Coordinates of C-alpha atoms and ligand atoms in Angstrom, one line a residue:
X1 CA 188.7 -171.9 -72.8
X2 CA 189.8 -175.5 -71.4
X3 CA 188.1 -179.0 -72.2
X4 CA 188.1 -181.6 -69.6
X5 CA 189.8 -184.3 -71.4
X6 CA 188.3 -187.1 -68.8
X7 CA 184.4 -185.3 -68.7
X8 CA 184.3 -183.2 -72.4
X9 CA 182.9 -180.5 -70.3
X10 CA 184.3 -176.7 -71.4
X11 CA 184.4 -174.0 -69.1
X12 CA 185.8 -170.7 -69.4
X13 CA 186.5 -167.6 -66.5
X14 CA 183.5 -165.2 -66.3
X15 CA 185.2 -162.0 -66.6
X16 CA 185.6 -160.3 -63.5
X17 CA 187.1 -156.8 -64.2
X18 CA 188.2 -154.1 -61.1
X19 CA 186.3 -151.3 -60.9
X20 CA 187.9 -148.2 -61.8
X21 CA 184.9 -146.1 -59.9
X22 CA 186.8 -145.4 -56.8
X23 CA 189.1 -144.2 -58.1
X24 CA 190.3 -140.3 -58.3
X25 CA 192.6 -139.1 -61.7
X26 CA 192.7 -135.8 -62.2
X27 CA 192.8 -134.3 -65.6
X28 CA 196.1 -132.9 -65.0
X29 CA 199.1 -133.1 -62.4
X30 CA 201.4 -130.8 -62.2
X31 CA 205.2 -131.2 -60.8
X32 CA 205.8 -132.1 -57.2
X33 CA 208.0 -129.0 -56.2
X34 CA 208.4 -127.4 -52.5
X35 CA 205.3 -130.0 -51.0
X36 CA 203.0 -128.8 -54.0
X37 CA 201.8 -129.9 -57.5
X38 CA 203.1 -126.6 -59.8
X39 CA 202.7 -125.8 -63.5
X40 CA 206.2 -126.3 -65.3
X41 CA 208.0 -123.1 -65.9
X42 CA 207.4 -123.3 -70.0
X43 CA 203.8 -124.8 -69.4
X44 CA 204.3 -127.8 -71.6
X45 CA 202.0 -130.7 -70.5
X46 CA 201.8 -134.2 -72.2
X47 CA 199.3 -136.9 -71.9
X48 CA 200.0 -140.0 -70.4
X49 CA 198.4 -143.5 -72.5
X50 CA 197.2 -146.6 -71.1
X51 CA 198.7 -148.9 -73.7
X52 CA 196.0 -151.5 -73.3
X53 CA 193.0 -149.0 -75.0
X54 CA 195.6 -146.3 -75.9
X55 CA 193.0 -143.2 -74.3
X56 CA 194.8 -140.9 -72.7
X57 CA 194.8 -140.9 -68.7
X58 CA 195.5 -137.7 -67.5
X59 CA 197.9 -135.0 -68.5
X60 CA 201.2 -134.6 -67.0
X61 CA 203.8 -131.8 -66.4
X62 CA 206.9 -131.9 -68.6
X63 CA 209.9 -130.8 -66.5
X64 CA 212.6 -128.3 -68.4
X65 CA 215.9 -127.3 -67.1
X66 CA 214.4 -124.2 -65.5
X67 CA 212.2 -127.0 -63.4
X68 CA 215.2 -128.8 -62.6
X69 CA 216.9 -126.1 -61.5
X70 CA 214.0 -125.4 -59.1
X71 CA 214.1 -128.4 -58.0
X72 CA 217.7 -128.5 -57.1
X73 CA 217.2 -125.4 -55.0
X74 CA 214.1 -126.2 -53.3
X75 CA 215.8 -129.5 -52.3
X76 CA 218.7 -127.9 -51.2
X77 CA 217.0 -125.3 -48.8
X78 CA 215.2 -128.5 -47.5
X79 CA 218.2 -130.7 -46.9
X80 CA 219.9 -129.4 -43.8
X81 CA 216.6 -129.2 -41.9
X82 CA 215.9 -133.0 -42.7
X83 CA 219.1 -134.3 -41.9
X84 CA 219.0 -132.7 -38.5
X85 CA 215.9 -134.1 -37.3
X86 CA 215.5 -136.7 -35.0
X87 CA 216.3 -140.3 -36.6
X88 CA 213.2 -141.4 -35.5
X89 CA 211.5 -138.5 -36.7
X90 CA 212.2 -138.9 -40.3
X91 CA 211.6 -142.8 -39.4
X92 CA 207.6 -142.1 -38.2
X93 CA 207.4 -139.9 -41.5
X94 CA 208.5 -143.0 -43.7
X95 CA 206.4 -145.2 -41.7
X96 CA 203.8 -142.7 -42.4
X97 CA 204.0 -142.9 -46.3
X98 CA 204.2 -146.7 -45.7
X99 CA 201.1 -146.3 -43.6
X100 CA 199.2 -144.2 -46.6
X101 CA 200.3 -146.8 -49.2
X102 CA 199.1 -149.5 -47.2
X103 CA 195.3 -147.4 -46.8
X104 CA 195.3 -146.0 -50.9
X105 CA 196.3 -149.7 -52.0
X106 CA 193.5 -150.2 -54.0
X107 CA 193.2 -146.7 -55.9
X108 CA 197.4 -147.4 -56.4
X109 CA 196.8 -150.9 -57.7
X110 CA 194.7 -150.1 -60.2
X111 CA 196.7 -146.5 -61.5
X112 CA 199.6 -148.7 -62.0
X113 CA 197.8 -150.6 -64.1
X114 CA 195.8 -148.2 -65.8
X115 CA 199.1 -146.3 -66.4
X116 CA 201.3 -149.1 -67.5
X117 CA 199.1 -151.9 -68.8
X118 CA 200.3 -154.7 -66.4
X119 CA 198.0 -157.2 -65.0
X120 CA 195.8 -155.8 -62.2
X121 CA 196.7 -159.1 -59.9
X122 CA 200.5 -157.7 -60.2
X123 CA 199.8 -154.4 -59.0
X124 CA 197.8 -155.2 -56.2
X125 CA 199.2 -158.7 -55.0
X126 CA 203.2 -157.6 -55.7
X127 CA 203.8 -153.9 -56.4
X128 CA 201.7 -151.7 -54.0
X129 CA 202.3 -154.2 -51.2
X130 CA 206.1 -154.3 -51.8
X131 CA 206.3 -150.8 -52.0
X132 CA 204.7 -150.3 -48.8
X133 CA 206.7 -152.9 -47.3
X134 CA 210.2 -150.9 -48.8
X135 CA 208.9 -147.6 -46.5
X136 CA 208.5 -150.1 -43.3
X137 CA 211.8 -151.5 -43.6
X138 CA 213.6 -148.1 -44.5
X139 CA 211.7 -146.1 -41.3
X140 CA 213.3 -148.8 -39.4
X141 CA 217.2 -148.6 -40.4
X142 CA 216.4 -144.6 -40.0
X143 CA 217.4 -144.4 -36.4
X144 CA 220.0 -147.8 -36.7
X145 CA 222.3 -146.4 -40.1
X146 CA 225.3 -146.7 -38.0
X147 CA 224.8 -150.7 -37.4
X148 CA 223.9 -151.1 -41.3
X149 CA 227.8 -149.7 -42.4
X150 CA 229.8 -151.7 -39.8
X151 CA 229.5 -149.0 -36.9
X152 CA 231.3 -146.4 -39.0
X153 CA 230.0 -143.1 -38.6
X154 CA 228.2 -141.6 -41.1
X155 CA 226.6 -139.1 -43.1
X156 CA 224.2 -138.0 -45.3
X157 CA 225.2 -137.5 -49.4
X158 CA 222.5 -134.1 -49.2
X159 CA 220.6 -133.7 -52.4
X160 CA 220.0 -137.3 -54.6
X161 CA 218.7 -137.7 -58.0
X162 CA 216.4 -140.4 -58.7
X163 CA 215.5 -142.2 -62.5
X164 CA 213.3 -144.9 -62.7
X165 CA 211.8 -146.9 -65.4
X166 CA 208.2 -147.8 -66.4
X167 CA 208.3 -151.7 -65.3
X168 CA 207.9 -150.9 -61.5
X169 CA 206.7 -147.2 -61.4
X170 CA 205.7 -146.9 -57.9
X171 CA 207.8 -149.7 -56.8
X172 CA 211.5 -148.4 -58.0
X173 CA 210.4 -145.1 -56.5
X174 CA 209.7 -146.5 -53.0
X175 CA 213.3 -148.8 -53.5
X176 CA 215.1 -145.5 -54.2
X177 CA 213.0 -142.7 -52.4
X178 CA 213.3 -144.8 -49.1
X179 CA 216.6 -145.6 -48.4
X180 CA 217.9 -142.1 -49.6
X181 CA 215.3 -140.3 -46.9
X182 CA 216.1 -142.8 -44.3
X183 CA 219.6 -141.7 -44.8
X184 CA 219.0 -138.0 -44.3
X185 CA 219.1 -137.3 -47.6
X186 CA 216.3 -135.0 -49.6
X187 CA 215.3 -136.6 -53.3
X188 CA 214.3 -135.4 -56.8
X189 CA 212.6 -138.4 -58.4
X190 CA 212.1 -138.3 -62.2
X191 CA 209.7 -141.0 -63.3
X192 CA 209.1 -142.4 -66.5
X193 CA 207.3 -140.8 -69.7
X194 CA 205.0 -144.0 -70.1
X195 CA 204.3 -144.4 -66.4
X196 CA 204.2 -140.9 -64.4
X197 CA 201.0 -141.5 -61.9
X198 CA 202.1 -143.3 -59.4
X199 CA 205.0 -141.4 -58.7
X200 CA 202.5 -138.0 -58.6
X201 CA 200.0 -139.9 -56.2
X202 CA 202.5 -140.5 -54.3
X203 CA 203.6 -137.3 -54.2
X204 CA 200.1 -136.9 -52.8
X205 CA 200.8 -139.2 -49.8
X206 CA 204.1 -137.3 -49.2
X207 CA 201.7 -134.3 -48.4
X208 CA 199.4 -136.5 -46.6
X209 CA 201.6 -137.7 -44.4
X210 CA 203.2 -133.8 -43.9
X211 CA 206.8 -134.7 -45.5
X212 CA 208.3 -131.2 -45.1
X213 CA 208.4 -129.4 -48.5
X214 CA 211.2 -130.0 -50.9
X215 CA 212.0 -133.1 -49.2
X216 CA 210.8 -135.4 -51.7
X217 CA 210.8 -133.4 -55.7
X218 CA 208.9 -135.3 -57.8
X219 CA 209.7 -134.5 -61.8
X220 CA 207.7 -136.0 -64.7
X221 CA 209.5 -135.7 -67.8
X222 CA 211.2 -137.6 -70.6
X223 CA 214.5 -138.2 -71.4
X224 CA 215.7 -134.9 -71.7
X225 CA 214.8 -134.1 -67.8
X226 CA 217.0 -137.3 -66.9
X227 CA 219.5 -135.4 -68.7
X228 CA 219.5 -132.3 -67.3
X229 CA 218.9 -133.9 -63.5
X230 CA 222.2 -135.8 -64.7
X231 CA 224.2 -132.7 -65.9
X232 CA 222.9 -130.1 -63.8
X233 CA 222.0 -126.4 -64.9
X234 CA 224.6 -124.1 -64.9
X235 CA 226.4 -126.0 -63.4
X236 CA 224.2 -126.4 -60.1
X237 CA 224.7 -130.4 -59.9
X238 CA 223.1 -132.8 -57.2
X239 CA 225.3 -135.2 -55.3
X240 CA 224.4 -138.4 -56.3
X241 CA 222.2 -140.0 -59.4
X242 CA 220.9 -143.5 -59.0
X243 CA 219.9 -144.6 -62.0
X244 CA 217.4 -147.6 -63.1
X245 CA 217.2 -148.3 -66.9
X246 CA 218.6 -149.5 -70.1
X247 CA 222.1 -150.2 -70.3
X248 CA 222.7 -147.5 -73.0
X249 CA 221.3 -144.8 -71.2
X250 CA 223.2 -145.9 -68.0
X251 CA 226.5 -145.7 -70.2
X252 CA 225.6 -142.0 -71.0
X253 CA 225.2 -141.2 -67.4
X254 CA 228.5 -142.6 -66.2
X255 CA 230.0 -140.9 -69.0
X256 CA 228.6 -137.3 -68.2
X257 CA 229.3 -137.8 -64.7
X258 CA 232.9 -139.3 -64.9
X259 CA 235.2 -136.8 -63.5
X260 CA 232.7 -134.9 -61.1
X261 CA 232.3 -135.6 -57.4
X262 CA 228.3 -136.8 -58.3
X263 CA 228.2 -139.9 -57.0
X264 CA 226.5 -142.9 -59.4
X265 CA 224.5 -146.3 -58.6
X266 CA 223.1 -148.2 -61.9
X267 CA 220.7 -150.7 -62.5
X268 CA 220.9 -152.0 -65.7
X269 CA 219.6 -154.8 -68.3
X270 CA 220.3 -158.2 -68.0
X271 CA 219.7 -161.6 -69.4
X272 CA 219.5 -163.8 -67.0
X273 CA 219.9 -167.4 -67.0
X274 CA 217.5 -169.5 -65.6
X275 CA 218.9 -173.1 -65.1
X276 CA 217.3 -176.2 -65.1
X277 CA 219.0 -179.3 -64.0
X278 CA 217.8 -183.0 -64.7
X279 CA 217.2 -184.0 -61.3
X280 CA 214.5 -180.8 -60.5
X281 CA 211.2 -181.1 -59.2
X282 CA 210.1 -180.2 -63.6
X283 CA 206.5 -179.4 -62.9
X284 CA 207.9 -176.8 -60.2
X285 CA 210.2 -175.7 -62.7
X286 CA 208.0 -175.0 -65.8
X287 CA 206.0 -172.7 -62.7
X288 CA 209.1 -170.9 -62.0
X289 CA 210.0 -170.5 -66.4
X290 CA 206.9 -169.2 -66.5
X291 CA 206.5 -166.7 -64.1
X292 CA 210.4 -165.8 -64.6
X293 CA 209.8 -164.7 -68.0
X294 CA 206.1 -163.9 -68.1
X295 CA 205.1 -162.2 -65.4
X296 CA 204.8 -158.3 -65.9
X297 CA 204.8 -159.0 -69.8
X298 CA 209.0 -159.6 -69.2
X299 CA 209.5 -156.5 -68.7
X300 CA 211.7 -157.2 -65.8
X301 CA 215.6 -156.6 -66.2
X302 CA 215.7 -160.1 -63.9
X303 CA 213.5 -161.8 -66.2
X304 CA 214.8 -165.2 -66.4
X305 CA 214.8 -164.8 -70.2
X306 CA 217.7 -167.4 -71.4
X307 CA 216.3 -170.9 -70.6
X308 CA 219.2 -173.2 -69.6
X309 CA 217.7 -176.9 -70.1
X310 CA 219.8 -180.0 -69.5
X311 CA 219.6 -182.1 -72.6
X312 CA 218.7 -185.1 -71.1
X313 CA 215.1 -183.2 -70.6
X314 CA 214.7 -180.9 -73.0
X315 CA 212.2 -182.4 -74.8
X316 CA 209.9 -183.0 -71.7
X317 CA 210.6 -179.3 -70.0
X318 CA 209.4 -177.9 -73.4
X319 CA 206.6 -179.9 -73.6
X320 CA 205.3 -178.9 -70.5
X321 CA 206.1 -175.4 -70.9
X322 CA 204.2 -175.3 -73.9
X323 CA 201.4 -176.7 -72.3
X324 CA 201.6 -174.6 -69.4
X325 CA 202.5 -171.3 -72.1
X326 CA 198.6 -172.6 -73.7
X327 CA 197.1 -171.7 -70.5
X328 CA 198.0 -168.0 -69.9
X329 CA 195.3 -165.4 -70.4
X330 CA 196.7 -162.5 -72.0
X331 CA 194.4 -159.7 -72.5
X332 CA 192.8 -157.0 -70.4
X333 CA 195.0 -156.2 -67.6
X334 CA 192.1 -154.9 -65.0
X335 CA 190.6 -158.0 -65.2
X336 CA 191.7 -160.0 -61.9
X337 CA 192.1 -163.2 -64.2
X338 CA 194.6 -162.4 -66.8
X339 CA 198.1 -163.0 -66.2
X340 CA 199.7 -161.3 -69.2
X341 CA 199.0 -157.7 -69.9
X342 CA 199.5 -155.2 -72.1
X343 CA 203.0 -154.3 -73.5
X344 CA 204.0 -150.8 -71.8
X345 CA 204.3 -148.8 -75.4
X346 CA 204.4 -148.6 -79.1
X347 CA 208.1 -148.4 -78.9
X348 CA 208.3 -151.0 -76.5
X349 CA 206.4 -153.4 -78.7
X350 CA 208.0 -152.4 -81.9
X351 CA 211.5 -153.4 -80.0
X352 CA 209.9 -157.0 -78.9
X353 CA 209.3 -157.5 -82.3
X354 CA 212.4 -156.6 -84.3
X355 CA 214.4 -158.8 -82.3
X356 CA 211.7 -161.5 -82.4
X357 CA 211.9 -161.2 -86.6
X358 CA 216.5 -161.4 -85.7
X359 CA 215.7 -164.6 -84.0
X360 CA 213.5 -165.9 -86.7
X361 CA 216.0 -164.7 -89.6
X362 CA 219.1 -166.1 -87.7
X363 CA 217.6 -169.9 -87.6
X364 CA 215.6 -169.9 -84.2
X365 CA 212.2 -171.6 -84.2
X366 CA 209.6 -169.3 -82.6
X367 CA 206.3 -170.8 -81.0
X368 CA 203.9 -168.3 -80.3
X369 CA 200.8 -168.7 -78.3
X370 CA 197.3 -169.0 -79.9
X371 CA 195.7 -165.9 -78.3
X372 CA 193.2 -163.3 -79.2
X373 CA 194.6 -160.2 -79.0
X374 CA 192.6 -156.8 -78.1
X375 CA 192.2 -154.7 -81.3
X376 CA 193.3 -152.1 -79.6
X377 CA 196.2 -151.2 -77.3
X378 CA 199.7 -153.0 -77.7
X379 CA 200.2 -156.8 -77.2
X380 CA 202.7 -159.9 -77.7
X381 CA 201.5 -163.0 -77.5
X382 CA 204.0 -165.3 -75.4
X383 CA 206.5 -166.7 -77.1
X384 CA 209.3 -169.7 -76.8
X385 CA 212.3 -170.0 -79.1
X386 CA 214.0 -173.4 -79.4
X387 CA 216.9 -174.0 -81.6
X388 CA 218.7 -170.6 -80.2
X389 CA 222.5 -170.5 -80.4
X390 CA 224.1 -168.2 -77.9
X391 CA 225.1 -166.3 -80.8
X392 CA 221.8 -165.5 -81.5
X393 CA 220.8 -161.6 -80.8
X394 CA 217.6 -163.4 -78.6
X395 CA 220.1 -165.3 -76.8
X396 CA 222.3 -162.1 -76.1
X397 CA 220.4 -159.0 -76.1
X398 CA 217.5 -157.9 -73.4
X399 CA 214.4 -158.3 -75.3
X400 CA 212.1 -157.1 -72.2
X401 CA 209.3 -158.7 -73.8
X402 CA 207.4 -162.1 -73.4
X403 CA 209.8 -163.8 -75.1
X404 CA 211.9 -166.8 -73.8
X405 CA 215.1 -168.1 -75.7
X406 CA 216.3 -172.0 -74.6
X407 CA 219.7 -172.9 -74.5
X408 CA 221.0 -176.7 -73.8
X409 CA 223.8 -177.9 -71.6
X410 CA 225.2 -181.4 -70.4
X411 CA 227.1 -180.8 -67.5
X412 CA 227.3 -178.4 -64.9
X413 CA 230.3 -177.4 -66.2
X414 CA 228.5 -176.6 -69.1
X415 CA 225.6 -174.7 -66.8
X416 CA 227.8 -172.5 -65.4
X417 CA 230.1 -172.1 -68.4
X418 CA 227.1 -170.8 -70.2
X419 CA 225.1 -168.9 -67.8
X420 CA 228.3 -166.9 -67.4
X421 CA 229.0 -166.0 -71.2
X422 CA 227.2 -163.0 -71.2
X423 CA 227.8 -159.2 -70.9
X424 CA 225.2 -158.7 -67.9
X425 CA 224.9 -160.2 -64.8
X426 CA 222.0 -159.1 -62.9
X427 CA 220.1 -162.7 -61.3
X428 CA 219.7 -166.4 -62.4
X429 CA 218.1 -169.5 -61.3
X430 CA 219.0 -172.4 -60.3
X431 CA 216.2 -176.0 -60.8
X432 CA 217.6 -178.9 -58.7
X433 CA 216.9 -181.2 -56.1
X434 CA 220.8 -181.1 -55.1
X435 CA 221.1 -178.9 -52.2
X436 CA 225.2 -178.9 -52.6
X437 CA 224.7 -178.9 -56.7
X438 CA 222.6 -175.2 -56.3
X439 CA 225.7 -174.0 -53.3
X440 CA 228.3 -174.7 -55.9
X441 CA 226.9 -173.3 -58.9
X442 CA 225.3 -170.0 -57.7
X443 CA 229.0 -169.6 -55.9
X444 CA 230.1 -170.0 -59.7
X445 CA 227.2 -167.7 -61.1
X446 CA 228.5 -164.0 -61.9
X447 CA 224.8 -162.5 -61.0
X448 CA 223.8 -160.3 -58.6
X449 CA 221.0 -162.0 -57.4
X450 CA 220.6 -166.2 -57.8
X451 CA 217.3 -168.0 -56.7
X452 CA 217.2 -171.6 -56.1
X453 CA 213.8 -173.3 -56.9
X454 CA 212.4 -170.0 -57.3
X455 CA 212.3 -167.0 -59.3
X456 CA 211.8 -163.6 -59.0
X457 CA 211.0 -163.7 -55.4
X458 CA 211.5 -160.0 -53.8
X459 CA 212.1 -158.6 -50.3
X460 CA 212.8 -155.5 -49.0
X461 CA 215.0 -157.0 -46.7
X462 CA 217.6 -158.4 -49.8
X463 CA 219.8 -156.7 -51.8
X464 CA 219.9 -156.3 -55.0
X465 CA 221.8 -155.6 -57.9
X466 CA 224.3 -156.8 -60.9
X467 CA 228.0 -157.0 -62.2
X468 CA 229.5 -156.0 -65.6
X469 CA 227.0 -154.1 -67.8
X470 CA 224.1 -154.6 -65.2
X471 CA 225.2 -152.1 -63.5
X472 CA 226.6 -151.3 -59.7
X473 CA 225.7 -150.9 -56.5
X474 CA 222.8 -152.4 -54.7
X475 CA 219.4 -151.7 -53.2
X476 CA 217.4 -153.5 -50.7
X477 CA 218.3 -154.3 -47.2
X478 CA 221.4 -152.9 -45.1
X479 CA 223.2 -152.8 -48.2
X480 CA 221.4 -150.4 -50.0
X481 CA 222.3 -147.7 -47.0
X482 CA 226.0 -147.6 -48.1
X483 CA 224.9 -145.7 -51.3
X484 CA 223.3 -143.2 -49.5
X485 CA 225.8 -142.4 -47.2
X486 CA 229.5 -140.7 -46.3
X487 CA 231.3 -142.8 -44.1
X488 CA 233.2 -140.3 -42.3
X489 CA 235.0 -142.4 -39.6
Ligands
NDP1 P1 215.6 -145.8 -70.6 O1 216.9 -146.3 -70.0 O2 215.6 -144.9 -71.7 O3 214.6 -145.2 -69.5 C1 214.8 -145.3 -68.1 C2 214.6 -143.9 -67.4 O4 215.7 -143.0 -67.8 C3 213.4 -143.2 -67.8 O5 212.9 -142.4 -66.7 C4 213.8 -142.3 -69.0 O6 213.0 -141.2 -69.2 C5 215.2 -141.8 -68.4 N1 216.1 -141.4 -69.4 C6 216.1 -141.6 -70.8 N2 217.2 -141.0 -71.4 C7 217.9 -140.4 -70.4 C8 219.1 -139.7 -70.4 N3 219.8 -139.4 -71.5 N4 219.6 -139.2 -69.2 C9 218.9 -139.5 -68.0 N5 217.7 -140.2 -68.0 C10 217.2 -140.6 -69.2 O7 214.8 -147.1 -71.0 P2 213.7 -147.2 -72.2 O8 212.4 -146.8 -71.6 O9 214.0 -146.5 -73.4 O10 213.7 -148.7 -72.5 C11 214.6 -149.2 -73.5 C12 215.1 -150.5 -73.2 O11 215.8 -150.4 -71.9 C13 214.1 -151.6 -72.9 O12 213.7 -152.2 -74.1 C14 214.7 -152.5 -72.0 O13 215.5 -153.4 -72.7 C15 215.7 -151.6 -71.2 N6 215.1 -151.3 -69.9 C16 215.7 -151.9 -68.8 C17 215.2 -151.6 -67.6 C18 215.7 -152.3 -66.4 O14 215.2 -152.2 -65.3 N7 216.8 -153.0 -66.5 C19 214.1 -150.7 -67.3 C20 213.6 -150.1 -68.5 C21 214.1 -150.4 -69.8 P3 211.8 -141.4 -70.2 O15 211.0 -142.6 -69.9 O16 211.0 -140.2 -70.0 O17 212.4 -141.5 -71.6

């Protein structure tokens, strides 16, 4: 609710929730396996929560290692036939899906949320249409691979393994599934626990749009079908994993792999800095703080989560941010109004808050918003930290909450010096009104990805991806061909 300080008059959004009536979840989905949904081999199926009322959605198939192995062979019988086809064959398939995305938007948008708990605007203003466009842009490198690897010559990997995490369900499938089938390649795509729909709707579309069978594998799961995608069955192993995820888990996959011709792309945490210089355009700024570190409840591995504020205004980029922070609506994620949803999980949340309670126990000051909170479902309230030292866990460690930590420098130096000291390097932004200032810093950053009076802007035409222990590799545009293919000359 917002009082007009000049009139005294309050008003307050009516609520304007999506309908969920068009919409068509079945009670159960089976896994994607040879172009049809199939009960899992030891029958075990699991419900999948919306974390904002914590019903149950539908329930899901739980792949085992006799699935995977299934999957493996299926995809292998299919990969041959795939990679001989006409490049612009498999292109008019891609542009196909991309087509279908475009036409079950709506119904997509409002799964993802239903599934996941992130604001309903997200889904259907950044997610569903980004995915789409990832299809587009993939169908047209299909017949064009050679000019996206320097006019080597190349060739498919054959059968890839996909992991993706519950932040961007449908979207990390469509950044991994369409590159890899663009390359020739045929795909077994394990989706989150928390967030399996999207990935089974879409396995929906891939029938739609008459993908050959075995082409794309889609395997709900947990963990423990990760690991056995990773290992392989007796000892029937696919040829490359890409991998999206915690840092951890990413570790455990390099290490099971080392030593086997599997190849490996990982996308891993981060803790990005997001730098604000004296001389930037500050109201612009607090914009770009705020929807660096808020926007899909932070769980983003870009999330600009370590503030970097030049002292000289500290004091008036806080006080706007907090102003700004006082005006989020946090709360039911199908209604087209709120900007912070649900957090994705009970273990999700419980993480958010134990290193929330570190910050407060190692001398931070914490500011959280004045919010009501839903009784049900799982929910942080946005929260600022001043007085962090980058000792401090929140300064250091991925919170994937909404929680930001602020950090002060002097010089640029300083900036850089700063931004730098940390084990990841995934993306980081850069507040100035210096073009040369934002040239020579980013050329200093050690991040993937660095935005300049922006943040987390995305486009299937840029790559993406980090250094140290964000991972390797990168996605997105021409350069995320190379990890699909064998250059062979
Ligand atoms: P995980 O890394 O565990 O999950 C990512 C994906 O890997 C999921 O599909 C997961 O399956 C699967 N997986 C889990 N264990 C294995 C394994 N041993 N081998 C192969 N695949 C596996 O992330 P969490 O969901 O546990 O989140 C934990 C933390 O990770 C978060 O708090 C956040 O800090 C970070 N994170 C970072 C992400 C990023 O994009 N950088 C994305 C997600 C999380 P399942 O979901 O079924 O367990």
């Amino acid at each position: 609710m917002t009082t007009h300080t000049r009139t005294g008059i309050t008003w307050d959004y009516a609520p304007a929730p999506e309908s969920a009536d068009h919409i068509r979840i079945q009670d159960r989905y089976g896994l994607f396996l040879d172009g049809e949904f199939k009960d899992p081999r030891d029958g075990r199926y699991v419900p999948t929560i919306n974390p904002a009322t914590e019903e149950p959605v539908a329930e899901v198939a739980h792949g085992g290692p006799d699935d995977v192995t299934a999957a493996v062979a299926s995809a292998r019988a299919a990969q041959a036939k795939w990679a001989a086809l006409e490049d612009l064959e498999r292109a008019k398939y891609l542009f196909r899906i991309a087509r279908l995305i475009q036409e079950r938007s709506r119904e997509l948008a409002v799964v993802e949320t239903l599934d996941g708990g992130k604001p309903l605007r997200e889904s259907r203003d950044v997610d569903i249409p980004l995915a789409a466009a990832h299809f587009f842009h993939y169908a047209g490198w299909a017949d064009k691979l050679r000019y996206g690897v320097n006019a080597r010559e190349v060739r498919p990997l054959g059968v890839v393994g996909q992991i993706v995490p519950w932040n961007f369900p449908l979207l990390m499938a469509a950044w991994k599934l369409a590159p890899a089938l663009a390359c020739g390649n045929v795909a077994i795509l394990k989706p989150a626990e928390t967030t399996p729909l999207t990935a089974l709707l879409l396995a929906e579309i891939c029938q739609e749009a008459e993908l050959p069978p075995g082409v794309v594998t889609i395997l709900p799961g947990d963990g423990s079908t990760g690991a056995s995608l990773v290992r392989g069955v007796g000892g029937n192993r696919v040829d490359k994993i890409a991998f999206t995820g915690s840092t951890a888990v990413g570790r455990d996959i390099q290490a099971a792999l080392a030593g086997t011709d599997t190849r490996l792309t990982l996308e891993l945490g981060g803790k990005s800095a997001n730098i604000v210089f004296e001389d930037a355009a500050l109201d612009q700024a607090v914009e770009g703080i705020v929807n660096g570190i808020f926007y899909n409840q932070g769980h983003v591995c870009c999330a600009g989560s370590r503030l970097l504020i030049q002292e000289s205004v500290r004091d008036e980029v806080i006080a706007k941010l907090w102003q700004r922070m006082g005006r989020l609506r946090v709360g039911d994620p199908m209604d087209k109004n709120t900007d912070v949803g649900a957090i994705n999980s009970a273990e999700q949340l419980s993480r958010i808050e134990a290193l929330v309670a570190a910050g407060e126990d190692e001398g931070a000051t914490r500011r959280s918003i004045d919010c009501e909170l839903p009784e049900r479902g799982y929910w942080f309230a946005p929260t600022l930290f001043t007085d962090a030292s980058p000792a401090h866990r929140i300064a250091v460690e991925e919170i994937f909450g909404p929680v930001v930590s602020v950090l002060t420098f002097r010089t640029q130096a300083e900036a850089i010096e700063k931004a730098n000291n940390s084990r990841y390097g995934l993306a980081a932004g850069i507040w100035t009104d210096k073009g040369a200032k934002a040239f020579e810093v980013a050329s200093a950053l050690k991040a993937g990805v660095v935005w300049q009076n922006t943040y987390n802007h995305f486009d299937p035409t840029a790559a993406f991806g980090g250094y140290k222990e964000s991972g390797f590799g990168r996605e997105g545009g021409p350069a995320g061909l190379r990890p699909y293919l064998n250059v062979v000359r």
